[in-house]
CSV table of C-alpha atoms and ligand atoms in Angstrom, one decimal:
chain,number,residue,atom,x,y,z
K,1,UNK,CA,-32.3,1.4,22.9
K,2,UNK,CA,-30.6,4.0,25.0
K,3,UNK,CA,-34.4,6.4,25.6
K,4,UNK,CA,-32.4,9.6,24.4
K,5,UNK,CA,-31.4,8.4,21.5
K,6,UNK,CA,-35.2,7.1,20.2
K,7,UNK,CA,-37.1,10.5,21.5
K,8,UNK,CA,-34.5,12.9,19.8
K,9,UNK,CA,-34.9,10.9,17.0
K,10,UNK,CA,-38.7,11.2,17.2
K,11,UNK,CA,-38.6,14.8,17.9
K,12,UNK,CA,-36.3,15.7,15.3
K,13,UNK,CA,-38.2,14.2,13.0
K,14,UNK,CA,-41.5,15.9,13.6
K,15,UNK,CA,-39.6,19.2,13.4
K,16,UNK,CA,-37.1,18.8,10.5
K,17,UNK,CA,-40.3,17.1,8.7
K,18,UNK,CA,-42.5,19.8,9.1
K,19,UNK,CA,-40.0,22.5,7.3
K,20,UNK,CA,-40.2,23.6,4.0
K,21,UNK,CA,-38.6,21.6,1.7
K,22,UNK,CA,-36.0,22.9,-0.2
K,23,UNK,CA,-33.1,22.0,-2.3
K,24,UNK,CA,-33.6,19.8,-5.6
K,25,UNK,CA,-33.5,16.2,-6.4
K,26,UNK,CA,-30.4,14.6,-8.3
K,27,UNK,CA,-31.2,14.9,-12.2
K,28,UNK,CA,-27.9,14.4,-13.9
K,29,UNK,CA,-28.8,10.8,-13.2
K,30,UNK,CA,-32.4,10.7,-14.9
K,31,UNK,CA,-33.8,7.4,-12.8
K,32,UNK,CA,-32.8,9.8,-9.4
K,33,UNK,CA,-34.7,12.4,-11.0
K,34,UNK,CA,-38.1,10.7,-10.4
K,35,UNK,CA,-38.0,10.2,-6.9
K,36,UNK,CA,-40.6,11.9,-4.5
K,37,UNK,CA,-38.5,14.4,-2.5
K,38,UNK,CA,-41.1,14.9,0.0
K,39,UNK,CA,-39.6,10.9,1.7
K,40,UNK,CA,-37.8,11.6,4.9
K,41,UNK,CA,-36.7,8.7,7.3
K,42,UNK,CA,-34.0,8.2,9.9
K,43,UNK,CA,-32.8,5.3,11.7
K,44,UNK,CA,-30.1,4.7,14.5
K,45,UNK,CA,-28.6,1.3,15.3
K,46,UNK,CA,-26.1,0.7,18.3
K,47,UNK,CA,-23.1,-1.6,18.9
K,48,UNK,CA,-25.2,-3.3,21.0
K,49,UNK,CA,-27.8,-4.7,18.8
K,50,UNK,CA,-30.9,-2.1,19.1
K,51,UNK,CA,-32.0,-0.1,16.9
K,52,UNK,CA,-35.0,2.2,16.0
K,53,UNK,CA,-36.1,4.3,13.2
K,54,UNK,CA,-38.9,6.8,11.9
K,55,UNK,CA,-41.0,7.6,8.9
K,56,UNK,CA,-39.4,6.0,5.7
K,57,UNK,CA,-36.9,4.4,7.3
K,58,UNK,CA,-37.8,1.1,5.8
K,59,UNK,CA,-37.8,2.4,2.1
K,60,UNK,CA,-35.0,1.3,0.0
K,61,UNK,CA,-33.4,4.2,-2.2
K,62,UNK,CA,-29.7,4.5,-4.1
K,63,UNK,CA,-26.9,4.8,-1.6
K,64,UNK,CA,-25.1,5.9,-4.5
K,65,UNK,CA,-21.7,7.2,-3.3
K,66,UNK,CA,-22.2,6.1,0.4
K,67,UNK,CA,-21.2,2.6,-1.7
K,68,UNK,CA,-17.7,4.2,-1.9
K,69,UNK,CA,-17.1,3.3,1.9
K,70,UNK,CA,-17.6,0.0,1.4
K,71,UNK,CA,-15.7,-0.8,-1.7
K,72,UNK,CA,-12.8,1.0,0.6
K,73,UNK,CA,-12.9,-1.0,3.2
K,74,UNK,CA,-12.9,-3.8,1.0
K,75,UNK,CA,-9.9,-3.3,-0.5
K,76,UNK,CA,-8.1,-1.4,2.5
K,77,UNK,CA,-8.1,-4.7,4.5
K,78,UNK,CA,-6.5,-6.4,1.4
K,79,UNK,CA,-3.9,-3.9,0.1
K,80,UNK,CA,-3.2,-2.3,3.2
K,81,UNK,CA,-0.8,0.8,3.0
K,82,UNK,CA,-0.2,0.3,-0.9
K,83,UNK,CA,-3.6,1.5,-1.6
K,84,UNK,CA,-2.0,4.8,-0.5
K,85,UNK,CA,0.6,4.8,-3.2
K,86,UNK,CA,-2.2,5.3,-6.0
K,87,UNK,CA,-4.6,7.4,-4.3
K,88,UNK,CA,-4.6,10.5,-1.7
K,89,UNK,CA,-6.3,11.3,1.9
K,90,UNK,CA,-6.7,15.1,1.6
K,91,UNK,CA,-9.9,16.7,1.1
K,92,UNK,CA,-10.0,17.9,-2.3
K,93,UNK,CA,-12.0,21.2,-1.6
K,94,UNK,CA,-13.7,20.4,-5.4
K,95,UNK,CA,-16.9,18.6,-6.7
K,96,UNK,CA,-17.4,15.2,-6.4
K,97,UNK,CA,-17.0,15.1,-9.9
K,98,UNK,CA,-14.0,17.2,-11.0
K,99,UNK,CA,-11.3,17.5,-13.1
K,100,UNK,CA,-9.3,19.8,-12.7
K,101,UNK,CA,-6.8,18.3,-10.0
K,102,UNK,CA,-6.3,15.1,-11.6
K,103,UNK,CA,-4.1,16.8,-14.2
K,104,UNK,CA,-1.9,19.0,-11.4
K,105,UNK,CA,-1.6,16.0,-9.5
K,106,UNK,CA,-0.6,13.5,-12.0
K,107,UNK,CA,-3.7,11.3,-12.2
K,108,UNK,CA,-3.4,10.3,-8.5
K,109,UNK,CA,-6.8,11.5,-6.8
K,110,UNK,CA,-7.1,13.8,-3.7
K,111,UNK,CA,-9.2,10.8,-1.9
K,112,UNK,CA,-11.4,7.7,-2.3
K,113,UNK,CA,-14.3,9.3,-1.4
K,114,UNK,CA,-14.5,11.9,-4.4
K,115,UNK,CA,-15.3,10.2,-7.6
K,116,UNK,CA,-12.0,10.1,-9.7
K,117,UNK,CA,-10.6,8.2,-6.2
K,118,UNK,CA,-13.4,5.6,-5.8
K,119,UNK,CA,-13.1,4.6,-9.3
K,120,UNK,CA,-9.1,4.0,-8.7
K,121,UNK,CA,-11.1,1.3,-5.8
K,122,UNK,CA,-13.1,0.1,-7.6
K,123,UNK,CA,-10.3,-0.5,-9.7
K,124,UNK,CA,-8.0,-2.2,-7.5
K,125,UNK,CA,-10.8,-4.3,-6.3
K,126,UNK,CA,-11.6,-5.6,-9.9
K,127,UNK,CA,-8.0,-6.7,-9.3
K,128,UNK,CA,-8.7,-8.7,-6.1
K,129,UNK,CA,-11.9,-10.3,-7.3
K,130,UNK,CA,-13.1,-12.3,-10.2
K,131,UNK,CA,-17.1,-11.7,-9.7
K,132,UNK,CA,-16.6,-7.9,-8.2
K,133,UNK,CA,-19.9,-7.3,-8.2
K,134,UNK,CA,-21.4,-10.1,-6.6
K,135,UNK,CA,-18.3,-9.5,-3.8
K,136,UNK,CA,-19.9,-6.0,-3.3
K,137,UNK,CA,-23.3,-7.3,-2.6
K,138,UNK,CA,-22.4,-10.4,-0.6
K,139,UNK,CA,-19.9,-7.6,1.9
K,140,UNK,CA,-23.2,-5.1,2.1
K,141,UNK,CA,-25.2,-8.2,3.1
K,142,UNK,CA,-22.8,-9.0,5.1
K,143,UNK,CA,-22.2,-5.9,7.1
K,144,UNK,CA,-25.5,-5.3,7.3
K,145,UNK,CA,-27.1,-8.5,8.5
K,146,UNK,CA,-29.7,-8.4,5.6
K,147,UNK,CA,-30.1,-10.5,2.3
K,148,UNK,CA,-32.6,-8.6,1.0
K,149,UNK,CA,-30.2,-6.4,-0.2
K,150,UNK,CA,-30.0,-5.9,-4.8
K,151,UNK,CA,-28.6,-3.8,-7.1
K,152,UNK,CA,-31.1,-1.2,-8.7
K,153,UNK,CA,-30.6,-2.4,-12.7
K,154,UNK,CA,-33.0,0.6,-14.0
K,155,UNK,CA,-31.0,2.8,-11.9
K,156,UNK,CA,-27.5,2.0,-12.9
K,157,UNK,CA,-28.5,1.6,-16.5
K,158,UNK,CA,-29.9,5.4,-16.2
K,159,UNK,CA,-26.3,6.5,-14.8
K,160,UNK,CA,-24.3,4.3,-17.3
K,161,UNK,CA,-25.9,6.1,-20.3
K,162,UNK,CA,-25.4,9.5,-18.6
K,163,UNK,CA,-22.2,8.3,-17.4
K,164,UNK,CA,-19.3,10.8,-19.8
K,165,UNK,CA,-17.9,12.8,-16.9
K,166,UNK,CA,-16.8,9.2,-14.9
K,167,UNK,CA,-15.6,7.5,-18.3
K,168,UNK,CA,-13.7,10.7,-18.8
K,169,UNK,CA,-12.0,10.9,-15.4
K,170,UNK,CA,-11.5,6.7,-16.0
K,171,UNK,CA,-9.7,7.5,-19.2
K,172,UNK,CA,-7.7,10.4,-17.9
K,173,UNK,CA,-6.4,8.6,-14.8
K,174,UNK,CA,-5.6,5.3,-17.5
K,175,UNK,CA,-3.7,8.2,-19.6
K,176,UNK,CA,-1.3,8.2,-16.1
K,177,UNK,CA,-1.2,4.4,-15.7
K,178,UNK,CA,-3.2,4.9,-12.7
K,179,UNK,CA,-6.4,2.6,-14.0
K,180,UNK,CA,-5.5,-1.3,-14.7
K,181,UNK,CA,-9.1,-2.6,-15.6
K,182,UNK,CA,-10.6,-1.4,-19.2
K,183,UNK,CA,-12.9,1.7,-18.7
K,184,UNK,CA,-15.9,0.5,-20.0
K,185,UNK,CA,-15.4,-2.4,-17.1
K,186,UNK,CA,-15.0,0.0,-14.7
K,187,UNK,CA,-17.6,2.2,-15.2
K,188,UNK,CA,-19.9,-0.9,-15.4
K,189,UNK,CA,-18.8,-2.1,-11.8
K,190,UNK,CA,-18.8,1.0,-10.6
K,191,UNK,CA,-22.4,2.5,-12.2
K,192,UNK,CA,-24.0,-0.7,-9.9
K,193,UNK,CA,-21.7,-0.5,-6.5
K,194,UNK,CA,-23.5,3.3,-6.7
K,195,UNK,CA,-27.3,1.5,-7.5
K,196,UNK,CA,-27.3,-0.3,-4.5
K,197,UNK,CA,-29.9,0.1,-3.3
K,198,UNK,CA,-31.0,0.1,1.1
K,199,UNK,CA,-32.4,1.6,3.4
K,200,UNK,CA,-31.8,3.9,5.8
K,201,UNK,CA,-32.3,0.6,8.4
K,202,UNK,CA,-29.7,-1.4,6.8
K,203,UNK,CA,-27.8,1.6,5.9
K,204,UNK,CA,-27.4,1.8,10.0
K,205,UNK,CA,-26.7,-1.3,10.3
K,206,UNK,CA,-24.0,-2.0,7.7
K,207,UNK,CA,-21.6,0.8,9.0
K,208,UNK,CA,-21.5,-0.5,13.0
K,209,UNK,CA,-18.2,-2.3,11.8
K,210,UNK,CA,-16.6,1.6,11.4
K,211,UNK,CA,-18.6,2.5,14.5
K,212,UNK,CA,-17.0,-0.5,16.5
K,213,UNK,CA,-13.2,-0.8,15.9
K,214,UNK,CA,-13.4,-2.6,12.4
K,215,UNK,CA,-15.6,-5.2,14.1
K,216,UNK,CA,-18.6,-6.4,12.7
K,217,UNK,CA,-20.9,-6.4,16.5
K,218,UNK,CA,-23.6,-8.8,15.4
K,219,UNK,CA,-20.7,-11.9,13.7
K,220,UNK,CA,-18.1,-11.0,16.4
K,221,UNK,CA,-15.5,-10.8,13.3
K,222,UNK,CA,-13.1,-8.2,12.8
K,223,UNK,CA,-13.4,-6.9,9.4
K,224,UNK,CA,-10.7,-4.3,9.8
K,225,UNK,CA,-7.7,-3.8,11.9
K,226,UNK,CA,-8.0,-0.9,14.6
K,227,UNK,CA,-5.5,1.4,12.6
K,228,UNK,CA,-7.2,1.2,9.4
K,229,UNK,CA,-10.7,1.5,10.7
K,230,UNK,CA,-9.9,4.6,12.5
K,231,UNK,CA,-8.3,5.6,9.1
K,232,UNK,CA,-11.7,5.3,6.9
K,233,UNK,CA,-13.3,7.3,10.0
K,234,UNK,CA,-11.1,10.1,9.3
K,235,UNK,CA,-11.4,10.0,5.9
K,236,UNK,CA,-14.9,10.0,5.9
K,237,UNK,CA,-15.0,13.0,8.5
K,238,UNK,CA,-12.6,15.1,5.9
K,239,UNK,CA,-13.8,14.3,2.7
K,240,UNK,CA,-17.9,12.3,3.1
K,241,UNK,CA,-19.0,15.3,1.8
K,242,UNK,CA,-16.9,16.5,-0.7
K,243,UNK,CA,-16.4,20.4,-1.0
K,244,UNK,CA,-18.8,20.3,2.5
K,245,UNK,CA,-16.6,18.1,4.2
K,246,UNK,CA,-15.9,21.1,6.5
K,247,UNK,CA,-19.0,22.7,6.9
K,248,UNK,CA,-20.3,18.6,8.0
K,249,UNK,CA,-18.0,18.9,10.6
K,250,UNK,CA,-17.9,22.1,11.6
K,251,UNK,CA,-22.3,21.4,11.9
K,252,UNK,CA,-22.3,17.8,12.9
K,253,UNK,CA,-18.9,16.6,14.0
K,254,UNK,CA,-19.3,13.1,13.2
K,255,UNK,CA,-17.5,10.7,10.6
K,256,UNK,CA,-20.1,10.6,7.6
K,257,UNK,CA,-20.8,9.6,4.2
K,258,UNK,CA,-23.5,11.2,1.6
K,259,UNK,CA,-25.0,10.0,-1.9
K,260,UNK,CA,-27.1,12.2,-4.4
K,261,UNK,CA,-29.8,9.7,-3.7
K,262,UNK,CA,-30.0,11.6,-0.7
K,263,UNK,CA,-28.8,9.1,2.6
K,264,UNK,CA,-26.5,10.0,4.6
K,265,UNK,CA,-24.8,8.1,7.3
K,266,UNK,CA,-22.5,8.6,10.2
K,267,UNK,CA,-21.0,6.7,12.6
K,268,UNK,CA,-20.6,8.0,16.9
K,269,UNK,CA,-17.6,6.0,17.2
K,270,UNK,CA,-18.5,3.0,20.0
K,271,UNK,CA,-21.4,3.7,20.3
K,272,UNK,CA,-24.1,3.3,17.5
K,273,UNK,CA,-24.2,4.4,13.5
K,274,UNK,CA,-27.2,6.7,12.0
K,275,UNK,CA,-28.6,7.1,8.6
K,276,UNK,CA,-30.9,9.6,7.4
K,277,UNK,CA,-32.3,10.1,4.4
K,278,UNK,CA,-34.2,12.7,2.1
K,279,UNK,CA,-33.7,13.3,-1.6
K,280,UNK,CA,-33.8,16.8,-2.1
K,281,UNK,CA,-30.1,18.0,-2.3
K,282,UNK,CA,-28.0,21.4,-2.0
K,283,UNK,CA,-25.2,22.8,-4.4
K,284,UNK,CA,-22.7,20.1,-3.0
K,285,UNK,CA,-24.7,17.6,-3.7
K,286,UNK,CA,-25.9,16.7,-0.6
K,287,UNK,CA,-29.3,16.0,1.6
K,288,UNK,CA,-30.2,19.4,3.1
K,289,UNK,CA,-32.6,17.7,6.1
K,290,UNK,CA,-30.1,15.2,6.5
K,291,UNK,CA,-27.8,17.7,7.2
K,292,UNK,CA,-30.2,19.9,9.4
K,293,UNK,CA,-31.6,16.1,11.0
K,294,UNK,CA,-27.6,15.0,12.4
K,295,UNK,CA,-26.7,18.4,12.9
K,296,UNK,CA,-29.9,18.7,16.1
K,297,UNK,CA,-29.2,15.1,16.6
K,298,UNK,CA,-25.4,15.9,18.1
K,299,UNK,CA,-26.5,19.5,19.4
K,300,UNK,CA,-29.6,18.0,21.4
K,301,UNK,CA,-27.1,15.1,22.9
K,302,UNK,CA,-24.2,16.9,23.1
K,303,UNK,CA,-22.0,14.6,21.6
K,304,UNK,CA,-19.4,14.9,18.4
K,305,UNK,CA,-16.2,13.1,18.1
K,306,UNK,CA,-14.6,16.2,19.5
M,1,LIG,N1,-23.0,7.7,-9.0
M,1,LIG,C1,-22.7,9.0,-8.7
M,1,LIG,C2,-21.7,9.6,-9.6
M,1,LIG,O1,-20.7,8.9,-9.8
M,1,LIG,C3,-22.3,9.2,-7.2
M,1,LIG,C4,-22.1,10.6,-6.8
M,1,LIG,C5,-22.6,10.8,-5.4
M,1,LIG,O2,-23.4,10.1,-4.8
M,1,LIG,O3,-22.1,11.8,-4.8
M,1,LIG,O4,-21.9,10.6,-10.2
């Protein structure tokens, strides 16, 4: 492990940890709502093969939308350029959960990443796949070197009876003809990509693919073309946070991706992917230390994609 990389971790950690706490855990998601906000972990692993993490860094918890990477990138090195024809790449400047756009813009979503566009993926993947679900699991395994790796039944169950605002953005965008699956279906495979549940170890490790060129370090095989790997970085950089995208990059200037379970992760292109996570969330919906944690992890090292 490159020395800088392990101390500023360490030393981050014993400052960001010993802030107040503030912000407020996810609640519109009722299992989410009973998680201990005080938990705070980090971990970093490299292209190379080392890695290193801190405090609850083992401790599995709901990637919720980080899942929306993955489901992209499983269906980006399948449909290619078509995906494009159904979904957008701008950032959306809205909530993850909104509206309002999808009737201006004709039921095509701004992005993947916001809600309305990852359940057009998810869609398109329930196209490619008979068993979608287990083909979720088996590619997070996958990328992340780990077996050990389930979805969280009590915790998609909790979001599939809270779950009106998705079915109604799944209904509107079926109004345009822009949802082939049945909603109910969708909302099912969707509710459990977001219960995944990892952590912030194997949330490191599962995005070195993006971090190395589309190629998985630790298999040697290449799980996206250059291009479209460098795509799904930018993507992530303008619209992982939804309306924060720009403050993320403006603080942090890395490629990233948040859940309201509170992980986030981001890749330093070549070099290494990190994951932090902390529950306790701001307006946007995301992790306030794991904002603060990456944002004096690129100031202290001096590096950004820029
Ligand atoms: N499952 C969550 C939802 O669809 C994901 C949101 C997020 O993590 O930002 O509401």
């Amino acid at each position: 492990m490159t020395a800088d990389y392990k101390s500023i971790i360490n030393h981050i950690y014993e400052e960001v940890g010993h802030m107040p706490l503030k912000g407020a855990v996810a609640d519109y998601i009722p299992a989410l709502a009973e998680v201990d906000p005080s938990q705070y972990g980090i971990a970093i692993a490299t292209t190379s093969g080392e890695s290193y993490g801190v405090g609850d860094c083992f401790t599995k918890f709901s990637i919720q939308s980080i899942s929306k990477v993955f489901t992209l990138a499983m269906v980006v090195r399948h449909l290619g350029h078509t995906l494009w024809e159904s979904v957008g790449r701008e950032p959306s400047g809205s909530p993850f959960n909104s509206l309002v756009q999808l009737e201006y813009e004709h039921g095509i979503p701004r992005n993947p990443l916001i809600n309305a566009g990852a359940l057009v993926v998810t869609d398109r993947l329930m196209n490619l796949y008979r068993q979608p679900k287990e083909e979720i699991l088996n590619f997070i395994r996958d990328m992340s070197g780990c077996d050990d790796i389930y979805f969280d039944h009590r915790v998609a169950r909790s979001e599939l009876s809270h779950g009106a605002r998705n079915i109604a953005l799944a209904s509107f965008m079926k109004s345009f003809g822009n949802i082939d699956n049945e909603v109910d279906g969708l909302i099912d495979v969707y509710c459990h990509q977001c219960s995944v549940a990892m952590s912030c170890m194997e949330l490191a490790k599962s995005f070195l693919f993006l971090a190395n060129r589309g190629v998985n370090p630790v298999s040697g095989e290449r799980i996206l073309s250059i291009s479209r790997s460098k795509r799904l970085g930018a993507i992530m950089l303008t619209c992982g946070f939804y309306d924060e995208s720009g403050d993320f990059a403006f603080r942090v200037g890395l490629p990233g991706k948040s859940g309201v379970g509170g992980g986030i992760v981001a890749i330093i292109p070549g070099e290494a992917a990190i994951a932090v996570w902390s529950p306790a969330l701001n307006s946007y919906g995301n992790s306030i230390r794991g904002i603060e944690t990456l944002e004096r992890f690129t100031t202290l090292l001096g590096i950004s994609i820029f």
